[in-house]
Structure formats: C-alpha cells, structure tokens
Amino acid sequence: MASDYSATPITMDNINPKVLKCEYAVRGEIVSIAQTLQQNLKDNPGSHPFDEILYCNIGNPQSLAQQPVTFFREVLALCDHPSILDKSETQGLFSADAIERAFQILEQIPGRATGAYSHSQGIKGLRDTIASGMEARDGFPADPNDLFLTDGASPAVHMMMQLLIRSENDGILCPIPQYPLYSASIALHGGTLVPYYLDEQTGWGLEISELEHQLKTAKSKGIDVRALVVINPGNPTGQVLGEANQREIVEFCKKEGLVLLADEVYQENVYVPDKKFHSFKKISRSMGYGETDISLVSFQSVSKGFYGECGKRGGYMEVTGFSPAVREQIYKLASVNLCSNISGQILASLIMSPPKVGDESYESFSAEKEAILSSLARRAKTLEEALNSLEGVTCNRAEGAMYLFPCINLPDKAIKAAEEAKTAPDTFYAKHLLNATGIVVVPGSGFRQVPGTWHFRCTILPQEEKIPAIVSRLTEFHKKFMNEFRG
Amino acid sequence: MASDYSATPITMDNINPKVLKCEYAVRGEIVSIAQTLQQNLKDNPGSHPFDEILYCNIGNPQSLAQQPVTFFREVLALCDHPSILDKSETQGLFSADAIERAFQILEQIPGRATGAYSHSQGIKGLRDTIASGMEARDGFPADPNDLFLTDGASPAVHMMMQLLIRSENDGILCPIPQYPLYSASIALHGGTLVPYYLDEQTGWGLEISELEHQLKTAKSKGIDVRALVVINPGNPTGQVLGEANQREIVEFCKKEGLVLLADEVYQENVYVPDKKFHSFKKISRSMGYGETDISLVSFQSVSKGFYGECGKRGGYMEVTGFSPAVREQIYKLASVNLCSNISGQILASLIMSPPKVGDESYESFSAEKEAILSSLARRAKTLEEALNSLEGVTCNRAEGAMYLFPCINLPDKAIKAAEEAKTAPDTFYAKHLLNATGIVVVPGSGFRQVPGTWHFRCTILPQEEKIPAIVSRLTEFHKKFMNEFRG
C-alpha cells in the first residue's frame, strides 16, 4: 500500500518541469527490472532460466570483473596513506616506481595535503603532468591553465551547458544516436537539442551536409545554435572519425561560430588497425587555428580507456579559445563546488603519464594494458559477428569505444504487441531479452534514433570466457522472439 | 597585452546571465590577490612584511597542516589496493582493525569492485552502515534507501535546488549571513533567495517572528516560497541552535508547507559545554512527525568534523518526506552523473562508524579526535577574545563550526575611502589586512549581512602554535588601520 504523502508540499505537479523532462536510459527502467531479477535469483536460486544478470547496459568494466591496473592503484594507495612511504615493509609490497611516483605527486601537492581542497581547477602540478601528456600525444602545446579537473567528465559537460544555455531558444547540435548525458544535461539547463543524424549505412558517418541542413532548420525556427557536440570514438555507435572528416568538422564550427564540444573519453579505445584517434585540438592546431581562432572544449575521463576506473570519478576538460573574462566565469562555476576529488585528480595525471621504458612497472603495466585492449578488440569482433548473424539484425563494427549498436528489423506483430504494452518496440525487445536470458541492454530509444528504426546498445565488456554463452543465449532468444512475432 | 578573442563566438554578453549573477566569495577576489602575494614571496622572499600567507578564508583544515585521521586513511589505502590485504608485510604496516574493516567494506561492494560505478545513491552496504550510525546518533530509525551519497555536500544542495526551483518566482528562505553555496546555487538555478536575518545581538539567534515576517513579505511580492535553509552549527556564524528553537523551526515548516533543508555538515564541531548538536530528523521524529508529515533533507560531508577530509569529496543527503514519485525524480538526477566517488563513499561510512572500544585503533583514534577538537575549541576562544579586544569590533563566540564572524564598526573615513576605491568597506578592510599581514579572510559582503553593518569571516583553523602571532599581527594592523582612518 502506498503511503499518503498528501500532507507534504512537493508533488509531481510542482517540481521543476526541466527535471521531469530529463531522461537517462542507461540507468532507467530496464536496469530497475534487472536489479529486481538479481534479488530474485539471490533469494530464490533457480527461479529464472539463467543464473546471473549480465549488465551490458553501461560502460563499467570493473563491475564485470576487469581488474584495476596495478601501478595506478599502488600510487593511489600510497598517496592515501603517505606515512607508510618510508617504511621498509612498503618496499616489499609496492613497486619502486610506484613509491617514487607517490613521492613526486606529494611534492606537487601544497603541504603534501591530500585531504585538502585543491585549486578549483585541480592541483597545479598534476595539471602540468596532464598537459605534458597531451603535448606528447598531439605534438602541440597544452597549457595547464586550460585544464579543469572534474569528478568524471559529466560535471564538465554540465558546466559547459550551464555556461552556454540561456533559454530554450539556445540550441546544441548533438549526434543521433547520442550518449544520453547530453540530452539530459540540455534538458536540465532548459536548452534545445538540435539533432544531427549519423549515417548508419556508412558506418555511422558524420556528414557535413547533414550538419548544415540541421543548423539551417534550427535557425529557421529561431534557435540560436551555440555548440556542436562530437563524440569520438562514438557512444553508442563505436565509430572512429577519420582525420579528413575531423578537419571538415573544425571548419564547419569555425565558419558557423560554434563551440566544438569534443567528447574524447574513449581516446584509448580504438580496436581496428585502419583507424587512429586524433584529438580535435591536434586537428585544429594542425590546420593553423590557434587559441583565439576557435573555441574548443575536450572532455576526458579516467572511467574509460583500458583502465576503466569508473568509481574513481576522475576526469577533466581542456578549455581553449575563450576570452579571459569568460574563462573567469568558468572558473567561478568550478569554484562553487570547490574542487574535484584528489584521488581522481591523481589518477587523471597517471593515465596521462604511465610508466615508461626502464621503470620497474613498465613491463607488467604494458602487459596488463595490452591484455585488456586486445581482449576488448576480440570481444567486439565476436559480438559484432554474432549480432550480424541474427535474422533482421545489422550491426556496424565497433572501431572504438565500448559498445555495439545493432539495428533490429522488428516484425509488425512485435511492434503491435509493444504498442499494446504501451512501450517502445526496442524496449519491448530488451525486456523480453532480459527476462529470457538475464542480459541487460539499453533500448535504442534511450539514445534516440532515426524514427521508425529500432536498436539497442550492448557493451563489449562481459568477461571473454562468458562471451560464447552470451552469444548462444542471445541467438537462441532472438530465434524464439522472431518465431513468436513473425507475421 | 590581452589577446584578441573577437573571432570566437562566446562573449560576456551572450553567456547564461544566471552564471554572471552567481557569486562565490570564499574563492573570490581576495583569494586571487593572496595567490599573487604567495607567488611574490616565493619569487622574492622578503618582498612583503610577512613571510607566509595564512589562509583563514576557507574551512580547509588539512591545508593548514591538520593531519588526516590515521584509521580512516589506512582503510582507504587498503581499499584502493586490495591485493596487499593478504600479504604478511601489510600486518606490519596497518592496524588489525583497519585490515578487518577493509575486508568488510570490500564484501559490501558488488564484486569487490572499488573501481566500478556504484548504485546511483551509493553502495548499498555503505548506506546501511551510515544509516546505523544515524540511528545510534538520533535514537530513531534511518533508512539506507533515503541516503544519496554525493561528491561532498555541494552537489546534494544543487540537486535539491534543481528539483525545487522552477523560475524566479520560486523562493528559498536562507539565513543572512549565509554560506554562499546557497546564494550561488539559487542564482544558478534561477530562483529567488528570500533572506531571513539572524540576530547578531542574541548570538545569531534564529527568530520565528523574523521567518514569518520574511515569508509574508515574499508572498506579498508573488514569491512561492518552497523551502527553508537552516545551517546548524552555523556558517559563517558559528552558533548552535537550541532544541526548543529547532522544534519551533520544524513547526514553522510544517505549518507553512516548506521543505526543511538542514545543512548539518558541522554536526561534530561543537565546542561549548552548554550546547549540543541535535539533527532536525531527531527533533522532528521526537515531535511525533513521521515520514509522511514533513519534508526534510539533511546534508552531511566528510570535509568537516574533526576529520576535515575536504579533498576526498565525500558527503550525502538524507531525504525524507517525499513521495515515491518525487523520489524517483531525485534518483534520476543522481543517476545522470552515475555515482559519487567510491573513496568518498567509503569515508562517509567510516565517519559514521569509527573504531569502537576494544578495537586496536580505538585509543589512538580517540586521542587524535580529542586532540583536534580540543585544540579547535581553544583556538576559537583565543581568536574570539582577541577580536573582541579590538576597537570597534564585537564577535559572538564560535559555539560550533569552524568560523568567527566579527562585526567591525568602521570609521566614516574608511567607508569613504572604500567608496572611492569602488569596493565594499569590508572588502577594503580585508584587502588592507591581507597586504599588511598575509592573513586571508572573507569580507562579510560575500555572505550578506544587515545593510550598513560590516563583518568578515575568519576560520579558527591555523595551527595552534601560530595563533599568538596571528593575534599580534591582527591587533597591530587593526590599531594602525583605525588610527589611519579615524575621523
């Protein structure tokens, strides 16, 4: 029986409607059902036709048994409890370069105070390290004063939306399909998402003609389009942009006076030999565009890559091409929340300055990295092939990131059944999949898609030894589903 | 020479005006000047009449050499690098109960994955621990499902403002003086701050008649007042509310249909024997008000107390008296940012379940705690007496929290000089103080104050051995300042 809250003041009718409008499917209804099923399995083993829930809904590698990178965790532990650094037992427990790195990092923190609020943009010494790492990656200078360290990339995205969006007349160009952080943040800040469609036929191609068309359409409706979001490598789509395409995108932003918001959190997740990650900063600078020519924000996170340290909530944005006065406003936004967590800050510096040849940890670190990335590449390929072998399913390859986003050609009868169940056809499919197999995916409608097409997002993260079972369960389910709903 | 950003699209004229309106003085102009002076001292020792900058602007204990609590850091380090838990050397480096606690915590984390995103409200087992700690504190039940773990308390405050504020017609009653997070958050979410003045004459008393008066005035202007913010112990004012006063406040919120937003982050910082902290939850429940009678949110943080772990960004809110449907919306807001950092979550559970009698760490833990709290009490008293001995300065005692907020009766000539310098008189005073002594305080105008009165906020956090020098520098400066500007 529901309790009676009629004596309390806050109701669904009087909360902020922007909150109501916001959606975040990655942790939505399907996940709630999965959590209930998981509890069922715990309370009543054998109560379902599967013995575990496989969370393929979210890019959360360590929840699926990926182990943390040893060197990173050694340094974090030592920075958390620096008083053991001088003890002899410590040398037996930790690698020499981790101990040395912890000492270096403590030197960079004013007063060695890992428990103090830092500078609102993050500890200066750590930003220096990150900037050096970016310079080594790009071959162009990076300024530590351009870096804002944040608790994961999400708060950085919110900060930029807060800065740019004044009203619903302000628009942000976003890819469709998109990572729902963008639609959620735009909704919360009261702006308008201006969609541009990635072309599924050409491997989720990003066509400038489509950008131009959508910009023109938005302008004709009185929308002031302020920024272009590009996710590269793509989420949920997994494509890696080509260099020539990136140059066109930079040119488009320059010409149209748009801020380029580059989500580059999957920069270390590229699985195919014919593609390579290039930061938009590198592309812009190589085109001759400098600090005052183009406004560019790049987002990075410790949650992705081969390290997958989602729980540490480390990340940052590099902000270039904004006047000092506007930069002051971004600094003010950062300072209202004081600073991001110091462990996350330290980890953000570590991913941009991993062990080098000659360091004690170098070989074990490189082996861990290579094992994770090569396994992810194999899993991506196996799952892609399995999906493409299903009736009515087509799936572009995951060139990068952590996801596959197959298109399902659903039978009319399934679409009608979904309508009757008052749910989207892809949600209908995902629920059936979950109930039959324990596999959790996110319906494509959570990411938006070309109207009338249906997809789901599935991570490539389950442990490699479980992939064959997943493939057979998925295949079996899909056959049954299609047989049940075929015309 | 400033660079020319005229080719970039974002200017001070076209950013979100809510961002422009937001102010956060705790990290504002005075702190920027202090950072410049600090750099000067480093580059040119002896260039100023002091040899270090004393940051009394912010409640950041570890930045002023307060050491972290050993037990907490032991557990955090072990959870960061669990693979050393079984090693024999570990027993020589860590206390037995820290090792045991780390094992317990890992058991509470699904898959022992400290690097995974958790449940959006925080790891369930850690919320269970926190809820037990609250029950022990209050003598009333606490539900782990009511807890939302956040990166410090600030994001929790933002979340509630985001939920409650629909437009500038929505008002939030806030104490004046207030902690500027509230004014900043209300400005960013586009609401109206409805001030109620604390009575300096009665030790920053919170009068119900003042609440009634201000509510009525706001209503007459068409403001829909939605919530009352109470900071207890007070920031920047340091008062601890009496139990009878808290009951009146609860009754007022109940009668007027307001959400009670209780900032209780200084709950462990009470320094006077005649006052005690009572949570508003305990007060409400002891009055017979249950879950469906009153809407109450309590904020807590790992940054304050005796631990002062600001850099860990741990915190939470307890949300009671909201319907399941509204709670779902709060959950959705939490889920957009996935989860708070796991180290901060672990620390939040530790502060609510410290070592107990019989545990190996109990005595050393208790000694560390007692040393910090008793020293803070002594520092508060010494600084309060010193301030009260200054000409034209009156200062209420710091019963709790980490601040003193003295009133300065500035000479007319100083006020005129400030006007000429186009700055507020208390900012004028604070700048002179900084330039003469290196002491950084925050002008009262950053917290708001009764018009025509002038204050500053000064933390009680400098190391105890430095307090005498601070007192003499402050006293000497104040005499000179008053002599210079006396009529």
PDB file of C-alpha atoms in Angstrom, chain B residues 239-333:
ATOM      1  CA  GLN B 239      26.019  29.402  16.587  1.00  0.00           C
ATOM      2  CA  VAL B 240      24.481  26.074  17.661  1.00  0.00           C
ATOM      3  CA  LEU B 241      20.687  26.046  17.732  1.00  0.00           C
ATOM      4  CA  GLY B 242      18.882  25.159  20.941  1.00  0.00           C
ATOM      5  CA  GLU B 243      16.454  22.255  20.954  1.00  0.00           C
ATOM      6  CA  ALA B 244      13.406  24.400  21.658  1.00  0.00           C
ATOM      7  CA  ASN B 245      14.318  26.683  18.765  1.00  0.00           C
ATOM      8  CA  GLN B 246      14.688  23.669  16.458  1.00  0.00           C
ATOM      9  CA  ARG B 247      11.193  22.495  17.420  1.00  0.00           C
ATOM     10  CA  GLU B 248       9.774  25.910  16.538  1.00  0.00           C
ATOM     11  CA  ILE B 249      11.539  25.745  13.173  1.00  0.00           C
ATOM     12  CA  VAL B 250      10.103  22.306  12.420  1.00  0.00           C
ATOM     13  CA  GLU B 251       6.641  23.537  13.414  1.00  0.00           C
ATOM     14  CA  PHE B 252       7.042  26.575  11.141  1.00  0.00           C
ATOM     15  CA  CYS B 253       7.993  24.398   8.152  1.00  0.00           C
ATOM     16  CA  LYS B 254       5.122  22.025   8.871  1.00  0.00           C
ATOM     17  CA  LYS B 255       2.592  24.844   9.157  1.00  0.00           C
ATOM     18  CA  GLU B 256       3.812  26.731   6.102  1.00  0.00           C
ATOM     19  CA  GLY B 257       4.370  23.695   3.884  1.00  0.00           C
ATOM     20  CA  LEU B 258       8.094  24.293   3.429  1.00  0.00           C
ATOM     21  CA  VAL B 259      10.805  21.744   2.786  1.00  0.00           C
ATOM     22  CA  LEU B 260      13.368  21.967   5.582  1.00  0.00           C
ATOM     23  CA  LEU B 261      16.867  21.886   4.075  1.00  0.00           C
ATOM     24  CA  ALA B 262      19.144  21.243   7.046  1.00  0.00           C
ATOM     25  CA  ASP B 263      22.852  21.861   6.491  1.00  0.00           C
ATOM     26  CA  GLU B 264      24.305  19.716   9.271  1.00  0.00           C
ATOM     27  CA  VAL B 265      27.861  19.349   7.993  1.00  0.00           C
ATOM     28  CA  TYR B 266      29.345  20.749  11.228  1.00  0.00           C
ATOM     29  CA  GLN B 267      27.499  18.274  13.425  1.00  0.00           C
ATOM     30  CA  GLU B 268      30.707  17.060  15.058  1.00  0.00           C
ATOM     31  CA  ASN B 269      32.082  20.588  15.571  1.00  0.00           C
ATOM     32  CA  VAL B 270      30.572  21.821  18.841  1.00  0.00           C
ATOM     33  CA  TYR B 271      32.957  23.476  21.288  1.00  0.00           C
ATOM     34  CA  VAL B 272      30.885  24.678  24.243  1.00  0.00           C
ATOM     35  CA  PRO B 273      29.568  22.516  27.077  1.00  0.00           C
ATOM     36  CA  ASP B 274      26.166  24.243  27.173  1.00  0.00           C
ATOM     37  CA  LYS B 275      25.278  23.330  23.580  1.00  0.00           C
ATOM     38  CA  LYS B 276      24.771  20.020  21.836  1.00  0.00           C
ATOM     39  CA  PHE B 277      24.030  19.089  18.233  1.00  0.00           C
ATOM     40  CA  HIS B 278      20.603  17.618  17.507  1.00  0.00           C
ATOM     41  CA  SER B 279      19.700  16.602  13.997  1.00  0.00           C
ATOM     42  CA  PHE B 280      16.466  18.028  12.621  1.00  0.00           C
ATOM     43  CA  LYS B 281      15.429  14.463  11.876  1.00  0.00           C
ATOM     44  CA  LYS B 282      15.676  13.574  15.559  1.00  0.00           C
ATOM     45  CA  ILE B 283      13.809  16.750  16.554  1.00  0.00           C
ATOM     46  CA  SER B 284      11.028  16.103  14.008  1.00  0.00           C
ATOM     47  CA  ARG B 285      10.625  12.468  14.989  1.00  0.00           C
ATOM     48  CA  SER B 286      10.662  13.322  18.696  1.00  0.00           C
ATOM     49  CA  MET B 287       7.770  15.738  17.996  1.00  0.00           C
ATOM     50  CA  GLY B 288       5.841  12.837  16.519  1.00  0.00           C
ATOM     51  CA  TYR B 289       6.243  13.850  12.888  1.00  0.00           C
ATOM     52  CA  GLY B 290       6.872  10.808  10.709  1.00  0.00           C
ATOM     53  CA  GLU B 291       7.871  10.178   7.108  1.00  0.00           C
ATOM     54  CA  THR B 292       4.672  11.490   5.540  1.00  0.00           C
ATOM     55  CA  ASP B 293       4.286  14.533   7.793  1.00  0.00           C
ATOM     56  CA  ILE B 294       7.239  16.709   6.918  1.00  0.00           C
ATOM     57  CA  SER B 295       9.735  17.016   4.046  1.00  0.00           C
ATOM     58  CA  LEU B 296      13.229  17.147   5.434  1.00  0.00           C
ATOM     59  CA  VAL B 297      16.627  16.916   3.775  1.00  0.00           C
ATOM     60  CA  SER B 298      19.803  16.744   5.854  1.00  0.00           C
ATOM     61  CA  PHE B 299      23.237  17.376   4.324  1.00  0.00           C
ATOM     62  CA  GLN B 300      26.440  15.872   5.706  1.00  0.00           C
ATOM     63  CA  SER B 301      30.058  15.945   4.488  1.00  0.00           C
ATOM     64  CA  VAL B 302      33.402  14.280   5.197  1.00  0.00           C
ATOM     65  CA  SER B 303      35.051  17.689   4.742  1.00  0.00           C
ATOM     66  CA  LYS B 304      34.232  18.997   8.192  1.00  0.00           C
ATOM     67  CA  GLY B 305      34.061  17.431  11.678  1.00  0.00           C
ATOM     68  CA  PHE B 306      37.425  16.560  13.256  1.00  0.00           C
ATOM     69  CA  TYR B 307      38.496  14.632  10.140  1.00  0.00           C
ATOM     70  CA  GLY B 308      38.370  17.582   7.697  1.00  0.00           C
ATOM     71  CA  GLU B 309      38.803  15.396   4.606  1.00  0.00           C
ATOM     72  CA  CYS B 310      37.900  18.147   2.124  1.00  0.00           C
ATOM     73  CA  GLY B 311      39.898  16.680  -0.747  1.00  0.00           C
ATOM     74  CA  LYS B 312      38.074  13.358  -0.612  1.00  0.00           C
ATOM     75  CA  ARG B 313      34.774  14.901  -1.684  1.00  0.00           C
ATOM     76  CA  GLY B 314      32.540  12.584   0.285  1.00  0.00           C
ATOM     77  CA  GLY B 315      29.118  13.514   1.555  1.00  0.00           C
ATOM     78  CA  TYR B 316      25.475  12.603   1.478  1.00  0.00           C
ATOM     79  CA  MET B 317      21.944  13.776   1.989  1.00  0.00           C
ATOM     80  CA  GLU B 318      19.149  12.023   3.825  1.00  0.00           C
ATOM     81  CA  VAL B 319      15.882  12.656   2.001  1.00  0.00           C
ATOM     82  CA  THR B 320      12.672  12.065   3.965  1.00  0.00           C
ATOM     83  CA  GLY B 321       9.062  13.084   3.412  1.00  0.00           C
ATOM     84  CA  PHE B 322       8.956  12.975  -0.376  1.00  0.00           C
ATOM     85  CA  SER B 323       6.510  10.760  -2.281  1.00  0.00           C
ATOM     86  CA  PRO B 324       7.927   7.758  -4.163  1.00  0.00           C
ATOM     87  CA  ALA B 325       7.234   9.519  -7.464  1.00  0.00           C
ATOM     88  CA  VAL B 326       9.219  12.608  -6.458  1.00  0.00           C
ATOM     89  CA  ARG B 327      11.965  10.413  -5.003  1.00  0.00           C
ATOM     90  CA  GLU B 328      12.252   8.744  -8.409  1.00  0.00           C
ATOM     91  CA  GLN B 329      12.991  12.167  -9.869  1.00  0.00           C
ATOM     92  CA  ILE B 330      15.738  12.775  -7.305  1.00  0.00           C
ATOM     93  CA  TYR B 331      17.144   9.345  -8.142  1.00  0.00           C
ATOM     94  CA  LYS B 332      17.116  10.284 -11.819  1.00  0.00           C
ATOM     95  CA  LEU B 333      19.091  13.464 -11.105  1.00  0.00           C
TER      96      LEU B 333
END
